[in-house]
Tab-separated table of C-alpha atoms and ligand atoms in Angstrom:
chain	number	residue	atom	x	y	z
A	287	MET	CA	327.770	-123.625	38.071
A	288	LYS	CA	326.813	-124.301	34.547
A	289	LEU	CA	323.410	-126.422	34.433
A	290	ARG	CA	323.010	-126.351	30.655
A	291	GLU	CA	324.757	-124.726	27.792
A	292	ASN	CA	323.922	-120.991	28.722
A	293	ILE	CA	321.866	-122.134	31.858
A	294	TYR	CA	323.636	-121.247	35.120
A	295	THR	CA	323.034	-121.393	38.850
A	296	VAL	CA	323.947	-118.072	40.655
A	297	GLY	CA	322.131	-118.383	44.112
A	298	VAL	CA	323.655	-118.841	47.418
A	299	THR	CA	324.067	-121.330	50.339
A	300	ASP	CA	322.671	-120.184	53.770
A	301	ALA	CA	324.040	-122.908	55.750
A	302	GLU	CA	323.890	-121.425	59.053
A	303	ILE	CA	320.314	-120.236	59.088
A	304	ARG	CA	318.411	-122.608	61.857
A	305	SER	CA	315.174	-120.991	61.973
A	306	PHE	CA	313.074	-120.334	58.828
A	307	HIS	CA	309.932	-118.091	60.292
A	308	GLY	CA	309.375	-120.901	63.008
A	309	TYR	CA	310.600	-123.931	60.730
A	310	GLU	CA	313.726	-125.470	62.337
A	311	THR	CA	316.380	-125.897	59.454
A	312	PRO	CA	319.077	-127.723	60.883
A	313	ILE	CA	321.208	-128.358	57.513
A	314	GLY	CA	320.640	-124.713	56.345
A	315	THR	CA	319.241	-123.886	53.194
A	316	THR	CA	319.921	-122.425	49.790
A	317	TYR	CA	318.158	-119.554	47.916
A	318	ASN	CA	318.366	-120.395	44.380
A	319	ALA	CA	318.775	-118.177	41.557
A	320	PHE	CA	319.420	-118.767	37.917
A	321	LEU	CA	321.184	-117.032	34.586
A	322	VAL	CA	319.686	-117.675	31.258
A	323	VAL	CA	321.995	-116.411	28.595
A	324	ASP	CA	320.644	-115.664	25.298
A	325	GLU	CA	320.389	-112.684	22.619
A	326	LYS	CA	318.760	-111.149	25.908
A	327	ILE	CA	320.136	-112.394	29.519
A	328	THR	CA	317.572	-113.400	32.068
A	329	LEU	CA	317.794	-113.620	35.937
A	330	ILE	CA	315.158	-115.842	37.614
A	331	ASP	CA	314.832	-114.951	41.066
A	332	THR	CA	317.246	-113.364	43.459
A	333	VAL	CA	318.156	-114.220	46.871
A	334	LYS	CA	317.775	-113.112	50.636
A	335	GLY	CA	319.095	-109.296	50.902
A	336	ALA	CA	322.005	-110.484	53.182
A	337	PHE	CA	323.327	-112.351	50.439
A	338	ALA	CA	322.991	-109.655	47.385
A	339	GLU	CA	326.729	-109.102	47.041
A	340	GLU	CA	327.228	-112.920	46.789
A	341	LEU	CA	324.744	-113.034	43.925
A	342	LEU	CA	326.226	-110.092	42.327
A	343	ALA	CA	329.553	-111.606	42.183
A	344	ASN	CA	327.982	-114.910	41.104
A	345	ILE	CA	326.287	-112.897	38.152
A	346	LYS	CA	329.326	-111.214	37.192
A	347	ALA	CA	331.443	-114.476	36.952
A	348	VAL	CA	329.076	-115.599	34.167
A	349	ILE	CA	328.578	-112.396	32.279
A	350	GLY	CA	331.521	-110.279	33.152
A	351	ASP	CA	330.065	-106.695	31.864
A	352	ARG	CA	327.141	-107.534	29.972
A	353	ALA	CA	323.753	-106.433	31.599
A	354	ILE	CA	320.831	-108.438	32.391
A	355	ASP	CA	317.822	-107.394	30.456
A	356	TYR	CA	314.812	-109.317	32.199
A	357	ILE	CA	314.454	-110.280	36.007
A	358	ILE	CA	311.801	-112.988	36.512
A	359	CYS	CA	310.452	-112.566	39.950
A	360	ASN	CA	308.756	-115.864	40.577
A	361	HIS	CA	308.222	-114.843	44.032
A	362	VAL	CA	308.240	-111.687	46.538
A	363	GLU	CA	308.940	-113.349	50.066
A	364	PRO	CA	312.297	-111.564	50.921
A	365	ASP	CA	314.041	-114.765	50.689
A	366	HIS	CA	313.718	-114.351	46.732
A	367	SER	CA	313.359	-110.493	46.366
A	368	GLY	CA	315.454	-109.345	49.133
A	369	ALA	CA	318.483	-108.730	46.817
A	370	LEU	CA	316.327	-106.998	44.084
A	371	PRO	CA	317.306	-103.567	45.194
A	372	LEU	CA	320.898	-104.242	44.853
A	373	VAL	CA	320.212	-106.222	41.494
A	374	VAL	CA	318.267	-103.354	40.197
A	375	GLY	CA	320.671	-100.837	41.372
A	376	ALA	CA	323.613	-102.650	39.410
A	377	TYR	CA	321.531	-103.291	36.193
A	378	PRO	CA	318.722	-100.319	36.272
A	379	SER	CA	317.632	-101.011	32.495
A	380	ALA	CA	316.652	-104.511	33.698
A	381	VAL	CA	312.534	-105.119	33.269
A	382	VAL	CA	310.998	-107.125	35.870
A	383	TYR	CA	308.404	-109.783	34.887
A	384	GLY	CA	305.730	-111.077	37.718
A	385	THR	CA	302.376	-111.549	38.320
A	386	ALA	CA	300.076	-108.786	39.074
A	387	ASN	CA	300.169	-109.562	42.605
A	388	CYS	CA	304.072	-109.691	42.334
A	389	GLU	CA	303.708	-106.159	41.197
A	390	LYS	CA	301.696	-104.807	43.972
A	391	GLU	CA	303.583	-106.756	46.615
A	392	LEU	CA	307.130	-105.683	45.357
A	393	LYS	CA	305.953	-101.961	45.589
A	394	ALA	CA	304.863	-102.328	49.259
A	395	TYR	CA	307.959	-104.256	50.081
A	396	TYR	CA	310.343	-101.741	48.276
A	397	PRO	CA	308.584	-98.295	47.969
A	398	GLU	CA	311.585	-96.397	47.448
A	399	LEU	CA	312.982	-98.848	44.407
A	400	ALA	CA	312.386	-97.770	40.609
A	401	PHE	CA	311.931	-100.476	38.442
A	402	ASP	CA	309.964	-101.059	35.067
A	403	PHE	CA	307.441	-103.939	35.479
A	404	VAL	CA	305.435	-106.141	33.013
A	405	GLN	CA	302.603	-108.106	34.451
A	406	VAL	CA	302.310	-111.670	33.202
A	407	LYS	CA	299.315	-113.942	33.266
A	408	ASN	CA	299.056	-117.602	32.757
A	409	GLN	CA	300.685	-118.946	29.226
A	410	ASP	CA	302.304	-115.657	28.524
A	411	ASN	CA	305.580	-115.977	26.902
A	412	LEU	CA	309.180	-114.060	27.019
A	413	ASN	CA	311.209	-114.907	24.000
A	414	ILE	CA	314.557	-113.967	24.769
A	415	GLY	CA	316.367	-115.143	21.435
A	416	GLU	CA	316.570	-118.825	20.904
A	417	LYS	CA	314.789	-119.298	24.113
A	418	THR	CA	311.418	-118.979	25.223
A	419	PHE	CA	309.791	-118.584	28.870
A	420	THR	CA	306.222	-119.727	29.543
A	421	PHE	CA	304.874	-118.130	32.934
A	422	ILE	CA	302.492	-120.333	35.016
A	423	PRO	CA	301.184	-118.461	38.188
A	424	MET	CA	300.444	-120.796	41.072
A	425	PRO	CA	298.750	-118.252	43.484
A	426	MET	CA	298.661	-119.620	46.817
A	427	VAL	CA	301.545	-121.715	46.532
A	428	HIS	CA	302.158	-120.355	48.645
A	429	TRP	CA	301.603	-116.681	48.683
A	430	PRO	CA	299.277	-114.857	46.302
A	431	ASP	CA	302.011	-113.759	43.829
A	432	SER	CA	303.919	-117.146	43.559
A	433	MET	CA	304.623	-118.218	40.203
A	434	SER	CA	306.588	-120.926	38.275
A	435	THR	CA	308.436	-120.226	34.923
A	436	TYR	CA	309.023	-123.046	32.156
A	437	LEU	CA	311.689	-122.819	29.573
A	438	ASP	CA	310.865	-124.814	26.588
A	439	THR	CA	314.003	-125.586	24.823
A	440	ASP	CA	315.464	-126.850	27.904
A	441	LYS	CA	312.296	-128.282	29.470
A	442	ILE	CA	313.083	-126.777	32.893
A	443	LEU	CA	310.428	-125.643	35.338
A	444	PHE	CA	311.737	-123.030	37.625
A	445	SER	CA	309.107	-123.703	40.215
A	446	ASN	CA	310.222	-121.219	42.973
A	447	ASP	CA	308.995	-122.751	46.397
A	448	ALA	CA	306.970	-125.574	44.837
A	449	PHE	CA	309.319	-128.742	45.198
A	450	GLY	CA	311.872	-127.117	47.398
A	451	GLN	CA	313.577	-128.738	50.116
A	452	HIS	CA	315.631	-126.872	53.095
A	453	ILE	CA	319.054	-128.563	52.309
A	454	GLY	CA	322.058	-125.994	52.881
A	455	THR	CA	325.043	-128.777	52.897
A	456	GLY	CA	326.351	-127.980	49.118
A	457	GLU	CA	324.812	-130.503	46.629
A	458	VAL	CA	323.432	-129.046	43.582
A	459	MET	CA	321.940	-131.957	41.775
A	460	ASP	CA	319.414	-134.361	43.602
A	461	CYS	CA	321.757	-137.521	42.147
A	462	GLU	CA	324.283	-136.658	44.855
A	463	LEU	CA	322.112	-137.168	47.494
A	464	GLU	CA	320.358	-140.661	48.496
A	465	SER	CA	316.762	-140.560	46.960
A	466	GLN	CA	314.699	-141.415	49.909
A	467	TRP	CA	316.685	-138.914	52.253
A	468	LEU	CA	316.041	-136.441	49.468
A	469	LEU	CA	312.263	-137.216	49.373
A	470	ASP	CA	312.046	-136.958	53.106
A	471	ARG	CA	313.400	-133.674	52.918
A	472	ALA	CA	310.764	-132.664	50.302
A	473	GLY	CA	308.324	-133.839	52.835
A	474	ASP	CA	309.588	-131.935	55.603
A	475	TYR	CA	309.194	-128.543	53.319
A	476	TYR	CA	305.987	-129.677	52.190
A	477	ALA	CA	304.392	-130.205	55.437
A	478	ASN	CA	305.805	-127.132	57.317
A	479	ILE	CA	305.226	-124.759	54.187
A	480	ILE	CA	303.022	-125.976	51.601
A	481	LEU	CA	300.332	-128.309	53.450
A	482	PRO	CA	297.742	-125.751	53.852
A	483	PHE	CA	297.391	-125.347	50.032
A	484	ALA	CA	296.357	-128.763	48.812
A	485	THR	CA	293.865	-127.012	46.269
A	486	PRO	CA	296.304	-124.915	44.912
A	487	VAL	CA	298.919	-127.446	44.731
A	488	LYS	CA	296.449	-129.757	42.774
A	489	ARG	CA	295.908	-126.857	40.112
A	490	LEU	CA	299.735	-126.386	39.819
A	491	MET	CA	300.190	-130.366	39.414
A	492	ALA	CA	297.367	-130.238	36.643
A	493	GLY	CA	298.987	-126.966	34.930
A	494	ILE	CA	302.509	-128.560	34.736
A	495	GLY	CA	301.118	-132.184	33.909
A	496	GLU	CA	301.225	-131.876	29.972
A	497	LEU	CA	304.597	-130.524	30.062
A	498	ALA	CA	307.946	-132.364	28.974
A	499	VAL	CA	310.001	-131.639	32.262
A	500	ASP	CA	313.468	-133.065	32.280
A	501	MET	CA	314.669	-130.873	35.266
A	502	ILE	CA	312.734	-128.475	38.168
A	503	CYS	CA	314.736	-126.054	39.797
A	504	PRO	CA	313.223	-124.969	42.585
A	505	SER	CA	314.096	-121.992	44.892
A	506	HIS	CA	315.620	-124.098	47.746
A	507	GLY	CA	317.453	-127.058	47.749
A	508	VAL	CA	318.816	-129.335	45.016
A	509	ILE	CA	317.794	-129.329	41.638
A	510	LEU	CA	315.596	-132.159	40.962
A	511	ALA	CA	316.164	-134.519	37.661
A	512	GLU	CA	316.235	-138.099	38.113
A	513	SER	CA	314.027	-138.002	41.136
A	514	ILE	CA	311.138	-135.925	39.581
A	515	PRO	CA	309.056	-139.071	39.098
A	516	GLN	CA	309.267	-139.530	42.686
A	517	VAL	CA	308.882	-136.109	44.013
A	518	LEU	CA	305.825	-135.371	41.517
A	519	GLU	CA	304.363	-138.812	42.912
A	520	ALA	CA	304.677	-137.886	46.570
A	521	TYR	CA	303.410	-134.076	46.071
A	522	ALA	CA	300.201	-135.923	44.242
A	523	ARG	CA	299.787	-138.194	47.375
A	524	TRP	CA	300.437	-135.233	49.666
A	525	CYS	CA	297.699	-132.849	48.023
A	526	GLU	CA	295.388	-135.534	48.140
A	527	ASN	CA	295.776	-135.741	51.881
A	528	VAL	CA	296.694	-139.521	51.723
A	529	THR	CA	297.392	-140.711	55.240
A	530	ASP	CA	298.291	-143.953	56.709
A	531	GLU	CA	295.715	-145.572	58.827
A	532	LYS	CA	298.300	-147.449	60.806
A	533	LYS	CA	300.336	-144.394	61.864
A	534	VAL	CA	300.342	-142.710	65.209
A	535	VAL	CA	302.471	-139.526	66.248
A	536	ILE	CA	302.296	-138.736	69.954
A	537	VAL	CA	303.589	-135.055	70.393
A	538	TYR	CA	303.853	-134.387	74.156
A	539	ASP	CA	305.865	-132.147	76.842
A	540	THR	CA	306.507	-133.331	80.363
A	541	MET	CA	307.154	-131.977	83.736
A	542	TRP	CA	307.923	-134.628	86.181
A	543	GLY	CA	307.502	-137.592	84.073
A	544	THR	CA	304.001	-138.686	84.271
A	545	THR	CA	302.652	-137.085	80.973
A	546	GLN	CA	306.044	-138.999	79.191
A	547	LYS	CA	304.885	-142.216	80.781
A	548	LEU	CA	301.278	-141.616	79.379
A	549	ALA	CA	302.697	-141.166	75.917
A	550	LEU	CA	304.768	-144.130	75.892
A	551	GLN	CA	301.917	-146.345	77.399
A	552	LEU	CA	299.634	-145.049	74.530
A	553	GLY	CA	302.516	-145.888	72.098
A	554	ASP	CA	302.924	-149.387	73.560
A	555	GLU	CA	299.166	-149.975	73.137
A	556	TYR	CA	298.929	-148.992	69.604
A	557	SER	CA	302.359	-150.722	68.771
A	558	GLN	CA	300.875	-154.337	70.070
A	559	LYS	CA	298.033	-153.548	67.783
A	560	GLY	CA	300.227	-152.857	65.014
A	561	TYR	CA	300.517	-149.476	64.673
A	562	ASP	CA	303.585	-147.555	63.585
A	563	VAL	CA	303.944	-145.241	66.269
A	564	GLU	CA	306.462	-142.267	66.821
A	565	CYS	CA	306.578	-140.501	70.265
A	566	ILE	CA	307.791	-136.911	70.203
A	567	ASN	CA	308.968	-134.923	72.966
A	568	LEU	CA	308.864	-131.184	72.457
A	569	SER	CA	311.616	-130.626	74.813
A	570	GLU	CA	314.123	-132.641	72.506
A	571	LYS	CA	312.605	-132.420	68.828
A	572	HIS	CA	311.263	-129.178	67.227
A	573	HIS	CA	307.402	-128.582	66.176
A	574	SER	CA	308.349	-128.484	62.617
A	575	TYR	CA	309.748	-131.836	62.903
A	576	ALA	CA	306.589	-133.031	64.797
A	577	MET	CA	304.748	-131.759	61.498
A	578	ALA	CA	306.849	-133.874	59.050
A	579	GLN	CA	305.909	-136.973	60.704
A	580	ILE	CA	302.187	-135.789	60.917
A	581	LEU	CA	302.108	-135.533	56.974
A	582	GLU	CA	301.183	-139.025	56.345
A	583	ALA	CA	299.910	-139.870	59.878
A	584	LYS	CA	296.257	-140.663	60.503
A	585	TYR	CA	296.351	-140.500	64.003
A	586	VAL	CA	297.718	-137.253	66.107
A	587	PHE	CA	297.836	-137.491	69.965
A	588	VAL	CA	299.084	-134.760	71.898
A	589	GLY	CA	299.747	-134.319	75.825
A	590	SER	CA	300.652	-131.896	78.432
A	591	PRO	CA	300.963	-131.552	82.011
A	592	THR	CA	298.934	-128.959	83.795
A	593	LEU	CA	301.067	-125.805	84.311
A	594	ASN	CA	299.822	-122.689	86.289
A	595	ASN	CA	296.387	-123.971	85.153
A	596	GLN	CA	297.216	-124.214	81.176
A	597	MET	CA	298.725	-126.399	78.948
A	598	MET	CA	302.764	-126.117	78.594
A	599	PRO	CA	304.097	-123.043	76.403
A	600	SER	CA	305.449	-125.839	74.177
A	601	VAL	CA	302.238	-127.727	73.575
A	602	ALA	CA	300.341	-124.532	73.097
A	603	ALA	CA	302.954	-123.360	70.203
A	604	PHE	CA	302.824	-126.583	68.772
A	605	LEU	CA	299.020	-126.825	68.651
A	606	CYS	CA	298.960	-123.133	67.357
A	607	TYR	CA	301.270	-124.441	64.393
A	608	LEU	CA	299.453	-127.617	63.789
A	609	ARG	CA	296.143	-125.343	63.320
A	610	GLY	CA	297.738	-123.037	60.580
A	611	LEU	CA	298.946	-125.949	58.845
A	612	LYS	CA	295.632	-127.127	58.569
A	613	PRO	CA	295.886	-131.389	58.208
A	614	LYS	CA	292.770	-132.523	57.533
A	615	ASP	CA	290.432	-135.679	58.480
A	616	ARG	CA	293.139	-136.763	61.378
A	617	ILE	CA	292.019	-138.711	64.356
A	618	GLY	CA	293.174	-136.839	67.610
A	619	ARG	CA	293.340	-137.715	71.269
A	620	ALA	CA	294.292	-135.299	74.291
A	621	PHE	CA	296.207	-136.839	77.186
A	622	GLY	CA	298.057	-135.459	80.185
A	623	SER	CA	298.595	-135.563	83.997
A	624	TYR	CA	297.660	-132.919	86.461
A	625	GLY	CA	298.147	-132.447	90.266
A	626	TRP	CA	295.099	-130.635	91.652
A	627	SER	CA	293.343	-128.872	88.762
A	628	GLY	CA	293.959	-130.174	85.286
A	629	GLU	CA	293.015	-127.701	82.730
A	630	SER	CA	295.766	-128.897	80.170
A	631	ILE	CA	293.985	-131.675	78.827
A	632	GLY	CA	290.915	-129.857	78.191
A	633	ALA	CA	292.689	-127.272	76.695
A	634	VAL	CA	294.491	-129.657	74.172
A	635	GLN	CA	290.999	-131.598	73.691
A	636	ALA	CA	289.855	-127.837	72.287
A	637	GLY	CA	293.175	-127.336	70.549
A	638	LEU	CA	292.420	-130.587	68.419
A	639	GLU	CA	288.785	-129.854	68.024
A	640	ALA	CA	289.757	-126.399	66.532
A	641	CYS	CA	292.137	-128.668	64.026
A	642	GLY	CA	288.745	-130.176	63.032
A	643	PHE	CA	290.150	-133.642	64.040
A	644	GLU	CA	287.643	-136.356	64.950
A	645	MET	CA	288.406	-136.820	68.613
A	646	LEU	CA	288.968	-140.396	70.664
A	647	GLU	CA	288.422	-140.124	74.797
A	648	PRO	CA	291.338	-138.020	76.468
A	649	VAL	CA	293.540	-139.784	78.750
A	650	LYS	CA	294.271	-138.332	82.237
A	651	ALA	CA	296.761	-139.119	85.411
A	652	GLN	CA	296.690	-137.298	88.681
A	653	TRP	CA	300.220	-137.074	90.076
A	654	ASN	CA	301.644	-140.340	88.795
A	655	ILE	CA	300.882	-143.592	87.214
B	1428	LIG	FE1	311.283	-119.484	49.892
B	1428	LIG	FE2	307.908	-118.383	50.082
B	1428	LIG	O1	309.687	-118.507	50.016
């Protein structure tokens, strides 16, 4: 699809994917790539390896038998570099541009692949005729190699994973989607991918703050234009860890219903005090859904019955995921039911303490309530 004069989307839709390294993607995703045609032709990012032929067909539909001169590799993770071997095979004279970490990681991922590489640093330029790219490395948003690329003539920021959303339902532009729904998908993505990297995100926001940006082209989901102010405002809030002091998320699993009763009882108690409460049963909702609800919640309560002297595996997996995503300055509470030993409550308490949360008194029930 033509985005602007001589700028095209050539990426692919992966409508069927449902697990993105542990992050549930119920509506699939896209792997966005862009082609900029000037005196020289530049491809910005590639796609997941399984879609390489589709990418090559999309490129050929735009440029026919002309060759790609430059490939900008904003990020090495295989959802964006997996097709690189086939692209380099098809366009062997193309020169790859990326950060020093990008070069190191590409050579580790694809040791057999021969390609010319140019390392770039912050504010380096690449002129391709009338248009000029400016490189803006954004290390740890969310890998060491990560980078954004700005196209001055068109005021487009190719932001790679930053500002992405896992939406694979066919829309290309933000105006095709309801604005709050789109913001919620950007929030899901931030909570499950970007959350641990608040300081690098702040650096990125400062780095792009002075730029005139009419369009943000992320590597997943729809292209942002009219929603840019709302998405940037949300990112500013999220990277500053602004939470709702009256929001409680209660995450649990249950065996015979008592831990669920505790969850609902806690929920009622807080609702009656005027809190906004969401109870999430991990047998019904994925832990990545829970993370999205926690993004702006001050209170995180977690419950499990005792099973074989442990917490339930679903709750252990959630706590492992939660700890890795490092939400800060939350207030936690462990709860759970048991028959005769009751280790789960202490284990959940320890899991929440390991997240660095301030803890409220645990709540326990034996057999039933
Ligand atoms: Fe979309 Fe970090 O890859």
